[in-house]
Coordinates of C-alpha atoms and ligand atoms in Angstrom, one line a residue:
M86 CA -0.6 -3.4 -22.0
S87 CA 2.3 -3.2 -19.6
I88 CA 2.3 -5.3 -16.4
G89 CA 3.8 -4.5 -13.1
I90 CA 4.0 -6.8 -10.0
I91 CA 4.4 -5.4 -6.4
G92 CA 5.7 -8.2 -4.3
S93 CA 8.2 -10.9 -5.3
G94 CA 7.4 -13.6 -2.6
A95 CA 5.5 -16.8 -3.2
L96 CA 2.7 -15.2 -5.1
G97 CA 4.5 -12.4 -6.9
A98 CA 7.3 -14.6 -8.1
S99 CA 4.8 -17.3 -9.2
V100 CA 2.9 -14.7 -11.3
A101 CA 6.2 -13.5 -12.8
R102 CA 7.3 -17.1 -13.7
A103 CA 3.8 -17.8 -15.2
L104 CA 4.0 -14.6 -17.3
A105 CA 7.6 -15.3 -18.4
G106 CA 6.7 -18.8 -19.4
K107 CA 4.4 -17.3 -22.0
G108 CA 6.9 -14.7 -22.9
I109 CA 4.6 -11.9 -21.6
A110 CA 6.6 -8.8 -20.5
A111 CA 6.4 -7.7 -16.9
T112 CA 8.2 -5.6 -14.3
I113 CA 8.6 -7.0 -10.7
S114 CA 9.3 -5.2 -7.6
N115 CA 9.7 -5.8 -3.9
S116 CA 10.7 -3.9 -0.7
R117 CA 14.4 -4.5 -1.2
G118 CA 15.0 -3.0 -4.6
P119 CA 15.7 -4.4 -8.2
A120 CA 19.1 -5.7 -7.3
S121 CA 17.6 -8.3 -4.9
L122 CA 15.6 -9.7 -7.8
A123 CA 18.6 -10.5 -10.1
A124 CA 18.2 -14.4 -9.6
L125 CA 14.5 -14.4 -10.5
V126 CA 15.1 -12.3 -13.5
E127 CA 17.9 -14.5 -14.7
E128 CA 15.7 -17.6 -14.1
A129 CA 12.7 -16.1 -15.9
G130 CA 14.5 -14.8 -19.0
P131 CA 14.4 -11.6 -20.9
S132 CA 10.7 -10.8 -20.7
L133 CA 10.9 -10.1 -17.0
K134 CA 12.5 -7.0 -15.7
A135 CA 13.2 -5.9 -12.1
G136 CA 12.1 -2.4 -11.0
T137 CA 11.2 -0.1 -8.2
V138 CA 7.7 -0.3 -6.7
E139 CA 7.0 3.1 -8.4
E140 CA 8.0 1.6 -11.7
A141 CA 5.8 -1.5 -11.2
A142 CA 3.0 0.6 -10.0
S143 CA 3.0 2.7 -13.1
A144 CA 2.2 -0.1 -15.4
D145 CA -1.2 -0.4 -17.2
I146 CA -2.0 -3.5 -15.1
V147 CA -0.6 -3.7 -11.6
V148 CA -0.7 -6.9 -9.7
V149 CA -0.5 -6.4 -5.9
A150 CA 1.0 -9.5 -4.3
V151 CA 1.9 -8.4 -0.7
R152 CA 0.7 -9.6 2.6
W153 CA -2.5 -8.0 3.8
T154 CA -0.7 -6.5 6.8
D155 CA 1.7 -4.6 4.5
L156 CA -1.0 -3.3 2.2
G157 CA -1.3 0.1 4.0
K158 CA 2.4 0.8 3.8
V159 CA 2.8 -0.3 0.2
L160 CA -0.2 1.4 -1.2
G161 CA -0.1 4.5 1.1
S162 CA 2.3 6.5 -1.1
M163 CA 1.4 5.6 -4.7
P164 CA 1.1 8.1 -7.6
A165 CA -2.5 8.7 -8.9
W166 CA -4.0 5.6 -10.4
N167 CA -5.8 7.4 -13.1
G168 CA -8.0 4.5 -14.0
R169 CA -5.2 1.9 -14.4
I170 CA -6.0 -1.6 -13.7
V171 CA -5.1 -3.0 -10.3
I172 CA -5.3 -6.7 -9.6
D173 CA -6.0 -7.5 -6.0
A174 CA -4.4 -10.8 -5.5
T175 CA -4.4 -10.5 -1.7
N176 CA -6.2 -12.4 1.0
P177 CA -7.0 -10.9 4.4
V178 CA -5.0 -13.3 6.5
E179 CA -2.1 -12.9 8.8
F180 CA 1.0 -15.1 8.4
L181 CA 1.9 -16.6 11.8
D182 CA 5.3 -17.1 13.3
P183 CA 5.4 -20.9 13.8
N184 CA 6.8 -20.4 17.2
S185 CA 4.2 -17.9 18.4
L186 CA 1.3 -18.8 20.7
D187 CA -1.1 -17.8 17.9
A188 CA 0.3 -20.6 15.7
K189 CA -1.0 -23.0 18.4
D190 CA -4.2 -21.4 19.2
P191 CA -6.9 -24.2 19.2
S192 CA -9.6 -21.6 18.5
N193 CA -7.9 -20.7 15.2
P194 CA -9.3 -23.2 12.4
L195 CA -6.4 -22.0 10.1
A196 CA -3.5 -22.5 12.6
A197 CA -2.5 -25.7 10.8
Y198 CA -1.9 -23.7 7.7
G199 CA 0.2 -21.1 9.6
I200 CA -2.3 -18.1 9.1
K201 CA -5.2 -16.6 10.8
A202 CA -8.1 -14.6 9.5
I203 CA -8.0 -10.8 9.8
D204 CA -11.1 -9.2 11.3
L205 CA -12.3 -6.7 8.8
G206 CA -15.3 -5.5 10.9
G207 CA -17.9 -7.1 8.6
K208 CA -16.4 -5.7 5.3
Y209 CA -15.1 -7.8 2.6
S210 CA -11.5 -7.5 1.6
S211 CA -11.8 -6.2 -1.8
A212 CA -13.9 -3.2 -0.6
V213 CA -11.2 -2.4 1.9
F214 CA -8.6 -2.9 -0.9
R215 CA -10.5 -0.7 -3.3
D216 CA -10.4 2.2 -0.8
L217 CA -6.6 1.9 -0.7
V218 CA -6.3 2.4 -4.6
P219 CA -8.6 5.5 -5.2
G220 CA -9.1 6.0 -8.9
A221 CA -8.0 2.6 -10.0
R222 CA -10.2 -0.1 -11.6
V223 CA -9.9 -3.0 -9.3
V224 CA -10.1 -6.6 -10.4
K225 CA -9.8 -9.5 -7.9
A226 CA -7.8 -12.4 -9.4
F227 CA -5.0 -14.9 -8.8
N228 CA -5.9 -15.0 -5.1
H229 CA -8.0 -18.1 -4.6
L230 CA -5.5 -21.0 -5.2
G231 CA -2.1 -21.9 -3.8
V232 CA 0.7 -20.5 -5.8
E233 CA 1.7 -23.8 -7.2
A234 CA -1.4 -23.7 -9.3
L235 CA -0.2 -20.5 -11.1
T236 CA 2.3 -22.4 -13.4
Q237 CA 0.1 -25.5 -13.9
P238 CA -2.9 -24.5 -16.0
E239 CA -3.6 -28.0 -17.2
L240 CA -4.9 -30.5 -14.7
S241 CA -6.6 -33.9 -14.9
G242 CA -7.2 -33.7 -18.7
G243 CA -8.8 -30.3 -18.4
T244 CA -7.9 -26.6 -18.0
R245 CA -7.8 -25.1 -14.5
V246 CA -10.2 -22.4 -13.6
Q247 CA -9.1 -18.9 -12.4
F248 CA -11.9 -16.7 -11.0
F249 CA -11.9 -13.0 -11.4
S250 CA -14.3 -10.2 -10.4
G251 CA -14.7 -6.5 -10.6
D252 CA -16.8 -3.6 -11.4
D253 CA -15.4 -2.3 -14.6
A254 CA -16.2 -4.2 -17.7
Q255 CA -13.2 -3.1 -19.8
A256 CA -10.8 -3.8 -17.0
K257 CA -12.2 -7.2 -16.5
A258 CA -11.9 -8.0 -20.3
E259 CA -8.2 -7.1 -20.1
V260 CA -7.7 -9.5 -17.0
R261 CA -9.8 -12.2 -18.8
K262 CA -7.3 -11.8 -21.7
L263 CA -4.3 -12.2 -19.3
I264 CA -5.8 -15.2 -17.6
E265 CA -6.4 -16.9 -20.9
A266 CA -3.0 -15.9 -22.2
L267 CA -1.6 -17.9 -19.3
G268 CA -3.5 -20.9 -20.4
Y269 CA -6.3 -20.9 -17.8
F270 CA -10.1 -21.0 -18.2
A271 CA -11.2 -17.6 -17.0
V272 CA -14.6 -17.5 -15.0
D273 CA -16.1 -14.0 -14.3
L274 CA -17.7 -14.1 -10.9
G275 CA -19.5 -10.7 -11.5
A276 CA -19.1 -7.5 -9.5
L277 CA -16.4 -7.1 -6.7
D278 CA -19.2 -7.1 -4.1
V279 CA -20.2 -10.6 -5.4
G280 CA -17.1 -12.3 -6.6
G281 CA -14.7 -10.9 -4.0
P282 CA -16.3 -12.6 -1.1
L283 CA -17.0 -15.8 -3.1
A284 CA -13.5 -16.4 -4.0
S285 CA -11.5 -14.8 -1.1
L286 CA -9.6 -16.8 1.4
P287 CA -10.0 -18.0 4.0
F288 CA -13.7 -18.5 4.1
G289 CA -15.0 -17.8 0.6
P290 CA -17.0 -20.8 -0.6
L291 CA -15.1 -20.9 -4.0
A292 CA -11.7 -20.4 -2.4
A293 CA -8.9 -22.9 -2.3
T294 CA -10.9 -25.4 -4.4
N295 CA -9.7 -26.6 -7.8
F296 CA -12.3 -26.2 -10.6
V297 CA -11.3 -27.8 -13.9
K298 CA -13.0 -27.1 -17.2
I299 CA -13.2 -30.3 -19.1
Ligands
NAP19 N1 1.3 -17.9 -0.9 C1 0.1 -18.3 -1.6 O1 0.0 -19.4 -1.8 C2 -0.9 -17.2 -1.9 C3 -2.0 -17.6 -2.8 C4 -2.9 -16.7 -3.2 C5 -2.8 -15.4 -2.6 N2 -1.8 -15.1 -1.8 C6 -1.8 -13.8 -1.2 O2 -0.7 -13.0 -1.9 C7 -0.2 -12.0 -1.0 C8 1.3 -12.3 -0.9 O3 1.5 -13.5 -0.3 P1 2.9 -14.2 -0.4 O4 2.8 -15.7 0.1 O5 3.5 -14.1 -1.8 O6 3.8 -13.4 0.6 P2 5.4 -13.3 0.7 O7 6.0 -14.5 0.2 O8 5.6 -12.9 2.2 O9 5.7 -12.1 -0.2 C9 5.4 -10.8 0.1 C10 6.1 -9.8 -0.8 O10 5.6 -8.5 -0.4 C11 6.8 -7.6 -0.6 N3 6.6 -6.4 0.2 C12 6.3 -6.3 1.6 N4 6.4 -5.0 1.9 C13 6.6 -4.3 0.8 C14 6.8 -3.0 0.4 N5 6.6 -2.0 1.4 N6 7.1 -2.5 -0.8 C15 7.1 -3.6 -1.8 N7 7.0 -4.8 -1.6 C16 6.7 -5.2 -0.2 C17 7.9 -8.5 0.1 O11 9.1 -7.9 -0.3 P3 10.6 -8.5 0.1 O12 10.7 -9.7 -0.8 O13 11.5 -7.4 -0.3 O14 10.4 -8.8 1.5 C18 7.6 -9.9 -0.6 O15 8.3 -10.0 -1.9 C19 -0.9 -12.2 0.4 O16 -1.9 -11.2 0.4 C20 -1.5 -13.6 0.3 O17 -2.7 -13.7 1.1 C21 -0.8 -15.9 -1.4

C-alpha cells in the first residue's frame, strides 16, 4: 500500500518521521512544493519522498494533515478518490494569532492553547470531512493526541493507544496494520459516527488523553 501525506506541518511531518523511523515508504506534500521539503526528506532518510499534493493524493492511503480552515481549498480540486483510503487526521479548530483579540477571549476555554473550536452547526467533523472526499473510504486516526506522541509509541512500560474509526471494515483493517506497524496499540472505536466524535478535539471525551496498554 502506498502512503501519501498532505500537509508537512507539525502533524504531517510527525507522521512522516514516524513512518520513516520504521522504514515505511511515503510521499509528503505541502502548499509550497517538493523543494521546500528537502530538509525533512534528508532528515527522514530514503523511505520518505517529497511530492506534489496531487502525487500524495494518488496514494492508496492518504493522510490529510492540514488545518481545518484549509480543508476546503486543499480537497476542493482532487482527482476522483475511487475508494482509496483517506485518513482524516484533522480537528475542527482554528489556530489563533497570539496577538489577536480572540487569543485573549475569556469566553474561549481553549484560548490558552492558542486555538478555538469551529462551529460546525451541530455536525461532527468527520461527517463534514467525508463530504469533502466523495468516493473515498474515510478513517479517522492520528488526530487525538499531540504530535509528540507520534514518535513515542512506548510509554510508562506499556504501549500507547491510537484510536481509529470508520465505516469500511477493509479500510480500517489497513489503518490498523499501519498503526501497529508504527508500534502503537490500535483501538477501533467503531463507525465514523461513533468514534469520530469520541476522539475528536477539542471536546471529544477520549481526545487529548493518553491511554496505555500495559
Ligand atoms: N499539531 C498537533 O499537535 C495536532 C495533533 C493532532 C491533530 N492535528 C490536526 O492536524 C492538522 C494539521 O495541524 P498542524 O499542527 O500540522 O498544522 P500546521 O503545522 O499549520 O501544518 C499545516 C500544513 O498544511 C499545509 N497546507 C496548507 N494549505 C495547503 C494546501 N492548499 N495544499 C497543501 N498543503 C497545504 C501547510 O503547507 P505549508 O507547509 O506549505 O504551509 C502545512 O504544511 C489540523 O487539522 C490539526 O487540528 C494537529
